[in-house]
Short mmCIF file of C-alpha atoms in Angstrom, two decimals:
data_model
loop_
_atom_site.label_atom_id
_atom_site.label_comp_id
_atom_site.label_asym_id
_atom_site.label_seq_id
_atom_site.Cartn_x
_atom_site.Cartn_y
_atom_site.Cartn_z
CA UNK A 42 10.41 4.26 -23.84
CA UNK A 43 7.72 7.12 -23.02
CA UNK A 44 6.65 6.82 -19.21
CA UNK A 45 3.63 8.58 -17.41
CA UNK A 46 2.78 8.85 -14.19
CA UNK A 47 -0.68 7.88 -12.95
CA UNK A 48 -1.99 9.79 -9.35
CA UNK A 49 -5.48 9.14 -7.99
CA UNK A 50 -5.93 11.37 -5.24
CA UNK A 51 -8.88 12.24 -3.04
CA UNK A 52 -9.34 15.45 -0.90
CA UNK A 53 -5.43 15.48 -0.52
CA UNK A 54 -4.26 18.72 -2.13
CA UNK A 55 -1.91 19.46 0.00
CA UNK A 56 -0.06 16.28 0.06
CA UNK A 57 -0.52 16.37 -4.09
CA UNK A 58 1.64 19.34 -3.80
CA UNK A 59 4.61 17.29 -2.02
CA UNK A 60 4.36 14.79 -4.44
CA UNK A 61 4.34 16.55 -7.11
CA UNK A 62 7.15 19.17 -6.07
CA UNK A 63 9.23 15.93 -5.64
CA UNK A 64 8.65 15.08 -9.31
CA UNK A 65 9.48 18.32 -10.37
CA UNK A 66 12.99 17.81 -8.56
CA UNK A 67 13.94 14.27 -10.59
CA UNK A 68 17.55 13.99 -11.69
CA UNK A 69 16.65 12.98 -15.42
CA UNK A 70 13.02 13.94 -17.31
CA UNK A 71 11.14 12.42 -19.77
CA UNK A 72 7.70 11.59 -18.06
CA UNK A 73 3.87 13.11 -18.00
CA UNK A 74 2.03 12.92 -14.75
CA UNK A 75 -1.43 12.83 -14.96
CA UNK A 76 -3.55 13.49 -11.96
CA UNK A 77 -6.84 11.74 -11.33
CA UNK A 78 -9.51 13.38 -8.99
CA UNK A 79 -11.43 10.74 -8.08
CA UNK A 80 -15.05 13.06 -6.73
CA UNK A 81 -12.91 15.48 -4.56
CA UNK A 82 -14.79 18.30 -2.26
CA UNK A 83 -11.21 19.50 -1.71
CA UNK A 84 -9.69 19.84 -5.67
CA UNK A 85 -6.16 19.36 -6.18
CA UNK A 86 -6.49 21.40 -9.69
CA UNK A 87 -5.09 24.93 -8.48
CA UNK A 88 -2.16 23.06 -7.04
CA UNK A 89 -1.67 20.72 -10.65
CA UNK A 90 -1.68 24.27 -12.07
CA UNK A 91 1.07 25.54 -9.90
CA UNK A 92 3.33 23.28 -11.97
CA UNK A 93 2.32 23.78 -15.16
CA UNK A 94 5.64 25.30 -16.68
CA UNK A 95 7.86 22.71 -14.07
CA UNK A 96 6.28 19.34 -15.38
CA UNK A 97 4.24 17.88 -18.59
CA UNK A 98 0.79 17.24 -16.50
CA UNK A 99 -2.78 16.92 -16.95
CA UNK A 100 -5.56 16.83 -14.53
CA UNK A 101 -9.15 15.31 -15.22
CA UNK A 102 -11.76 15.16 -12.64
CA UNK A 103 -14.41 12.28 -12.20
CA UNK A 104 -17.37 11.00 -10.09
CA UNK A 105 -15.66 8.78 -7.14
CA UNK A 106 -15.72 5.21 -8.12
CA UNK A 107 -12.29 4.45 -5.59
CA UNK A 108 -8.66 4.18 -6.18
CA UNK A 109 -8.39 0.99 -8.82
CA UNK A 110 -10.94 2.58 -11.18
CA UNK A 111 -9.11 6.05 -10.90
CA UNK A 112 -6.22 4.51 -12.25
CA UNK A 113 -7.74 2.73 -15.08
CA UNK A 114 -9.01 6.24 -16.03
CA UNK A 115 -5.66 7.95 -16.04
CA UNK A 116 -4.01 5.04 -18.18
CA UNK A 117 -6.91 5.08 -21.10
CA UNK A 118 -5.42 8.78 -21.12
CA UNK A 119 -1.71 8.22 -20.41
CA UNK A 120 0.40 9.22 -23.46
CA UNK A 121 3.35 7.22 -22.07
CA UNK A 122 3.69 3.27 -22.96
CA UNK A 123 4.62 2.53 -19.76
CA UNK A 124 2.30 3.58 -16.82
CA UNK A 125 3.73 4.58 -13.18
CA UNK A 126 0.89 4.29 -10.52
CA UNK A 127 1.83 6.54 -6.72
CA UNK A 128 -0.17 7.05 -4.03
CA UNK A 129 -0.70 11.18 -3.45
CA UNK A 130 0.72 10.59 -0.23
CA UNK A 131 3.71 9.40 -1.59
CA UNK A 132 7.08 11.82 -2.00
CA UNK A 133 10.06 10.66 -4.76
CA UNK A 134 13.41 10.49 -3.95
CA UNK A 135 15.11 13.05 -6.77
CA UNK A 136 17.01 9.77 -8.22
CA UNK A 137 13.74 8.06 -8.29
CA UNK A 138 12.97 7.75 -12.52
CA UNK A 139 16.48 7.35 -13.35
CA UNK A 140 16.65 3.86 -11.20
CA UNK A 141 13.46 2.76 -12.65
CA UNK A 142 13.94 3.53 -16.41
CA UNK A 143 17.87 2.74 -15.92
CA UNK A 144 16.45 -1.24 -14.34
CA UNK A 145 13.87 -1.38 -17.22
CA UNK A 146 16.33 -0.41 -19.52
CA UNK A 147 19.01 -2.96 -18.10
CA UNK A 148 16.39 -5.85 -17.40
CA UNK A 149 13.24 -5.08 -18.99
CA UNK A 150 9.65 -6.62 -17.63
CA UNK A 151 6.74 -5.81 -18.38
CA UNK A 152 5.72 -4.54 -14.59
CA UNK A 153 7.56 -3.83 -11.84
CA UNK A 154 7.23 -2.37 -7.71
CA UNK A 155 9.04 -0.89 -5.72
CA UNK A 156 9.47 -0.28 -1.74
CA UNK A 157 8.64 2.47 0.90
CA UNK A 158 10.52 4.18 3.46
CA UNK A 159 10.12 6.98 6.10
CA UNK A 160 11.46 9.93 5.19
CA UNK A 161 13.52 12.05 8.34
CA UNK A 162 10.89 14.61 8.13
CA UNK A 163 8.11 12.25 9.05
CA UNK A 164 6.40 12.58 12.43
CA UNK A 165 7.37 9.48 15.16
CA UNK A 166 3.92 7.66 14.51
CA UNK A 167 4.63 7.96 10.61
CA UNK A 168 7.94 6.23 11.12
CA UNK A 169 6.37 3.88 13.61
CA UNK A 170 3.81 2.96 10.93
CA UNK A 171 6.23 2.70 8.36
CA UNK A 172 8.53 0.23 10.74
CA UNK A 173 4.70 -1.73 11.68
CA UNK A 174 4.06 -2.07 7.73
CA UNK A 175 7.70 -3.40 6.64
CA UNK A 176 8.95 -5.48 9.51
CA UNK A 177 9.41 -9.52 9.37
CA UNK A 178 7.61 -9.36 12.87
CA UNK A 179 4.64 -8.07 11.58
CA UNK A 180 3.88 -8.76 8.05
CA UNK A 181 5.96 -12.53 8.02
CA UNK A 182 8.50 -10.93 4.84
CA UNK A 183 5.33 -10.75 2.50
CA UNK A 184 6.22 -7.09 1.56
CA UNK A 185 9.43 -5.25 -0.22
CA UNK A 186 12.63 -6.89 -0.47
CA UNK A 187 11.74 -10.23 0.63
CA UNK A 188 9.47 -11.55 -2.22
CA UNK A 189 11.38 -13.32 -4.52
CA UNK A 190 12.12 -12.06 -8.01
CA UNK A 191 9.47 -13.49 -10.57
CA UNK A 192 7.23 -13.73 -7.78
CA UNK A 193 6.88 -10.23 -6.90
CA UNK A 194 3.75 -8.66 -6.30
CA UNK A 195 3.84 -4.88 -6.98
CA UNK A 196 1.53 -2.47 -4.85
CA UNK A 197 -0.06 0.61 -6.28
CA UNK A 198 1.42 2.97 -4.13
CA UNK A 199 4.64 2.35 -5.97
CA UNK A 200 3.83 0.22 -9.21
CA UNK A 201 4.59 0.50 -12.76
CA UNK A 202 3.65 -1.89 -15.98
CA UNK A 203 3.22 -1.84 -20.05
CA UNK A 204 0.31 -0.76 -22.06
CA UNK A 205 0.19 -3.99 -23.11
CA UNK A 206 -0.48 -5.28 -19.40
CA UNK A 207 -3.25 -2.96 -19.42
CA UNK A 208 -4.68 -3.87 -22.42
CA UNK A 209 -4.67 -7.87 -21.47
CA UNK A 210 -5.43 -7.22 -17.67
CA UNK A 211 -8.17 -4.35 -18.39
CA UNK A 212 -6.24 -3.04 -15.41
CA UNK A 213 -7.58 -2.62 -11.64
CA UNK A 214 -10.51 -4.48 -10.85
CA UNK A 215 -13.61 -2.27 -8.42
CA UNK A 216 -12.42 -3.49 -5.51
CA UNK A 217 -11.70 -1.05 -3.00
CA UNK A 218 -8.94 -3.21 -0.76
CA UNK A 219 -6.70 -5.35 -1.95
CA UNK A 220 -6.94 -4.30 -5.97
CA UNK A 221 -3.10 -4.20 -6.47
CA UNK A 222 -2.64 -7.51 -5.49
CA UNK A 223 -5.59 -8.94 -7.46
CA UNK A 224 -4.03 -7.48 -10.60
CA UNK A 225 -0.52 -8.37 -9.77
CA UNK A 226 -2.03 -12.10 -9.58
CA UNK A 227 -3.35 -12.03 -12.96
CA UNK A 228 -1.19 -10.29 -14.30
CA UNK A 229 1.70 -13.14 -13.38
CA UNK A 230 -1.43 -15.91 -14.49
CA UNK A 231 -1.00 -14.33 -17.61
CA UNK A 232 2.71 -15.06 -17.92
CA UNK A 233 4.19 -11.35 -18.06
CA UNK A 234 7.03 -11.09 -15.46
CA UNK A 235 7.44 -8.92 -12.64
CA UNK A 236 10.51 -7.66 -10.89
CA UNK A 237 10.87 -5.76 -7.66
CA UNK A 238 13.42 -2.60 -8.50
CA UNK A 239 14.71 -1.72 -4.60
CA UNK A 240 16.57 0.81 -5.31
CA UNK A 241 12.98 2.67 -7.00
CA UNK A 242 12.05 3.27 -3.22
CA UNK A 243 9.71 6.00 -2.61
CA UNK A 244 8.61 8.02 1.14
CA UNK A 245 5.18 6.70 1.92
CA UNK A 246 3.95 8.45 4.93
CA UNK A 247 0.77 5.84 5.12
CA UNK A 248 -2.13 6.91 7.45
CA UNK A 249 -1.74 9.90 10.47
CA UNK A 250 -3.53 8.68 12.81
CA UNK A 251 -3.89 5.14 14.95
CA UNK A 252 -7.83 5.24 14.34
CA UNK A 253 -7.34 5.53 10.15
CA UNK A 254 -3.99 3.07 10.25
CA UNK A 255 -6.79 0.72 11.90
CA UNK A 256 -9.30 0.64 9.55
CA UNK A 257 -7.20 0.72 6.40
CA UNK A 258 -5.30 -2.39 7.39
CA UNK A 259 -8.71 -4.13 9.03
CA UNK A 260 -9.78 -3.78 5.39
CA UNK A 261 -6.47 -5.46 4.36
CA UNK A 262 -7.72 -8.53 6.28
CA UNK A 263 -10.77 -8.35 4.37
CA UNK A 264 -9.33 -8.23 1.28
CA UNK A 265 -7.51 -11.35 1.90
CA UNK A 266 -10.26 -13.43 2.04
CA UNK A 267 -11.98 -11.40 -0.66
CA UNK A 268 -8.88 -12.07 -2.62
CA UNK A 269 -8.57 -16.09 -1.78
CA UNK A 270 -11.97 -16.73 -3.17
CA UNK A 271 -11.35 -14.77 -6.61
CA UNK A 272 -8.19 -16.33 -6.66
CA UNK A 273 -8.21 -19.93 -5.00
CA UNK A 274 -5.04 -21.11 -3.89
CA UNK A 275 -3.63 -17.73 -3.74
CA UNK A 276 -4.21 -18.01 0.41
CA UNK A 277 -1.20 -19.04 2.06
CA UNK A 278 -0.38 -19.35 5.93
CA UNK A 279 1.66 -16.55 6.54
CA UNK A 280 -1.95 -14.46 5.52
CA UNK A 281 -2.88 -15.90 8.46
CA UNK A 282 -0.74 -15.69 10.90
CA UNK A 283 -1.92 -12.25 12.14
CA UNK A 284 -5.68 -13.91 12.52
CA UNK A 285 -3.61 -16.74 14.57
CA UNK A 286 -2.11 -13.93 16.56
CA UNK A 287 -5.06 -12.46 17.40
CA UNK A 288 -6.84 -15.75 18.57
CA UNK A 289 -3.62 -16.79 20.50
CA UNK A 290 -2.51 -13.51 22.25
CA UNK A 291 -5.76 -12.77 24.60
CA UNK A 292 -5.76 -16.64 25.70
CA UNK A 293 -2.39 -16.15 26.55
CA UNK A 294 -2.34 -13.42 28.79
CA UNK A 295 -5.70 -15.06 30.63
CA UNK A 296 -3.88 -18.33 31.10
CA UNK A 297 -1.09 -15.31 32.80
CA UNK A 298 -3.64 -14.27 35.12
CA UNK A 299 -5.57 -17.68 35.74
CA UNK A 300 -2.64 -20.23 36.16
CA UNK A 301 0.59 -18.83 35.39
CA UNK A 302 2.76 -15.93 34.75
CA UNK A 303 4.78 -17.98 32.62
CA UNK A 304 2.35 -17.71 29.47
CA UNK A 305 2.84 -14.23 29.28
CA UNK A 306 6.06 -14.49 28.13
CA UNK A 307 6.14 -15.29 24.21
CA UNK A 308 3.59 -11.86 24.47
CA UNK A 309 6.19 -9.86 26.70
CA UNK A 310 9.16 -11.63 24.06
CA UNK A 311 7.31 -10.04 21.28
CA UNK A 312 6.72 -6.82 22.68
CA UNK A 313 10.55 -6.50 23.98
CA UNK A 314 11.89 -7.75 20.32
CA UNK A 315 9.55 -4.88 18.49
CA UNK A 316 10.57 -1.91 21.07
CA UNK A 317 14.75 -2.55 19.97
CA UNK A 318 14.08 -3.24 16.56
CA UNK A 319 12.22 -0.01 16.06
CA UNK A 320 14.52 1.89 18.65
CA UNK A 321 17.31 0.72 16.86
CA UNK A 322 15.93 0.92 13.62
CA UNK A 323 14.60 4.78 14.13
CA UNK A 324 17.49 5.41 17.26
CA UNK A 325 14.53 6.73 18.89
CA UNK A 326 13.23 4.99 22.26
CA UNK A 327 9.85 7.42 21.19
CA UNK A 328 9.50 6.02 18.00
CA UNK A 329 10.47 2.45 19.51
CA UNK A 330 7.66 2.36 22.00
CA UNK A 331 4.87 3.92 19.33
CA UNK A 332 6.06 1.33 17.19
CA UNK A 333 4.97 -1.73 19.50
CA UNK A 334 1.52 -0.09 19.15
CA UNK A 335 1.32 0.48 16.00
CA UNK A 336 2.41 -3.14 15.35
CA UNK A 337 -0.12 -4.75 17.42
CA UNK A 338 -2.65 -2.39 16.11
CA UNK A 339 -1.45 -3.21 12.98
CA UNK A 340 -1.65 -7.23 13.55
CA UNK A 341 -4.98 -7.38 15.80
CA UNK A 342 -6.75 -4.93 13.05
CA UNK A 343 -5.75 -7.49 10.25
CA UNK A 344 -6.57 -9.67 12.68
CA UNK A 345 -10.29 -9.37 13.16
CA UNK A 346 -10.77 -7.96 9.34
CA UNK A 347 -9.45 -11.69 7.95
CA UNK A 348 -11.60 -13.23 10.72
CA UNK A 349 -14.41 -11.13 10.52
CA UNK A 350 -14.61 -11.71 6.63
CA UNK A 351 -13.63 -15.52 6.89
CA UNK A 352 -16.79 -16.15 8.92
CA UNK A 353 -19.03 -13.79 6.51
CA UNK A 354 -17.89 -14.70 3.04
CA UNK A 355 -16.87 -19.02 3.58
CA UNK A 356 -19.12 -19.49 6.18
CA UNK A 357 -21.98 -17.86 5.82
CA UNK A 358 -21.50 -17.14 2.01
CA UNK A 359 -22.20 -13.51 1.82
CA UNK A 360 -20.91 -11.12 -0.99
CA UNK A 361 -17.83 -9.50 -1.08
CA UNK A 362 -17.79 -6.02 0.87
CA UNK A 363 -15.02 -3.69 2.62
CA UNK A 364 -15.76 -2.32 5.83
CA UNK A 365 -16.23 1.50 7.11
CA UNK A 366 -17.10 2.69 3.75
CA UNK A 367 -19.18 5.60 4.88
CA UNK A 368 -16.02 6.95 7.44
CA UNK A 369 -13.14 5.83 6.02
CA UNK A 370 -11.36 8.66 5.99
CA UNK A 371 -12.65 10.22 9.61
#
């Protein structure tokens, strides 16, 4: 089976370079990688070229048209029959492609995902985002390990599937949030099967700063509505929950102040439950305190984006939309 990779990136050379120097590092070849510059100021190319003679890569450049539609690109010019999508902020394990073609090999379907971790080398709000993003506390056990097989929907920043997925999907779809998850929902409607490969785990090191971490996952809220109405049914309650939490929290801690101290607890509950799960997780009381931000951050953000878009798009009936397009990335 021939395998390419497939990396969008945008103004992120130097993070390109990790990735790539990771893939140059794999315990068993056999792949292309084909970079994608999606309308770049800051080009990637002179760091694609620095591993010319280490990997089998090719770089195009193209007007900016987002992430989904980057990817599309790249596969029309993928050699490989089956397509591996990362994030350029993304680093490989070196044992990473042997897992994945080993699994496909073993148990072959026709797309797969896999999860994230923090690597050591991250910085304490990395790792705290990383703990935010994967814990039951915060996302309900909607992400990673804890979708069941069959059911697994694959995100991009770690994704693989067929040619022949491609071909009947026509791939990612424009939208700017939430476009992995649309096309791991048709692409199960269409019958192929998905499995999640854990051990295909890559170092995601996610957003650097609490004011980026906050818009990308208020945008996640807004895809979720975004995604419910191209995909009825597809909404369930645990997509909620964070809206729920958001609603629920600041009425709690008024009722604290107004009538009793007593409400405040489930809040302070919460709070004390995040701080030793990350402290333990991380054995860092630094990274377990930055962590209890970064998870209500992470919640309240989600929060207001699914609320904000509930109220625009079934309410009032507008069109679909993401949010800070023009400063996304400030």
């Amino acid at each position: 089976m021939d395998f390419s990779f497939i990396i969008p990136v945008f103004n992120r050379p130097a993070e390109t370079e990790e990735l790539l120097h990771s893939l140059s590092l794999q315990s068993q070849g056999g792949f292309e990688v084909v970079v994608v510059e999606d309308g770049s100021t800051l080009s990637s190319e002179p760091v694609v070229e620095k591993f010319r003679d280490r990997l089998n890569i090719s770089y195009y450049f193209k007007a900016n048209s987002g992430p989904g539609l980057s990817r599309n690109y790249g596969c029309e010019r993928a050699q490989g029959q089956y397509v591996i999508f990362l994030d350029s902020d993304c680093v490989l394990p070196p044992e990473y492609f042997k897992t994945v073609s080993g699994a496909l090999q073993t148990d072959y379907t026709d797309a797969f995902g896999g999860p994230d971790r923090a690597h050591s080398d991250f910085t304490k709000l990395q790792k705290a985002i990383n703990f935010s993003m994967t814990s039951f506390l915060t996302t309900g056990g909607i992400r990673g390990g804890n979708e069941k097989l069959g059911k697994f929907h694959p995100r991009s920043f770690n994704m693989g599937f067929s040619k022949k997925v491609f071909e009947a999907t026509g791939g990612f779809s424009s939208m700017r949030f939430g476009e992995d998850v649309d096309l791991s929902i048709r692409i199960l409607e269409m019958g192929f099967q998905t499995q999640l490969i854990k051990g295909a785990y890559v170092f995601h090191k996610r957003r650097t700063s609490l004011r980026r971490f906050f818009k990308q996952v208020y945008n996640s809220g807004v895809a979720r509505i975004n995604l419910q109405l191209r995909h009825p049914g597809t909404l369930k309650l645990v997509h909620a929950a964070p809206a729920l939490f958001t609603l629920v929290v600041p009425v709690l801690l008024v009722l604290s102040l107004t009538l009793s101290a007593w409400f405040a607890l489930p809040v302070l509950s919460h709070l004390l439950l995040l701080f030793v799960l990350a402290t333990a997780k991380n054995q860092s009381i630094g990274i377990g305190l930055l962590a209890v931000v970064t998870s209500y951050t992470q919640l309240f953000a989600y929060g207001c984006g699914f609320l904000h878009a509930f109220w625009k798009r079934m309410i009032l009936g507008r069109e679909e939309y993401s949010a800070f397009q023009k400063n996304f990335y400030k």
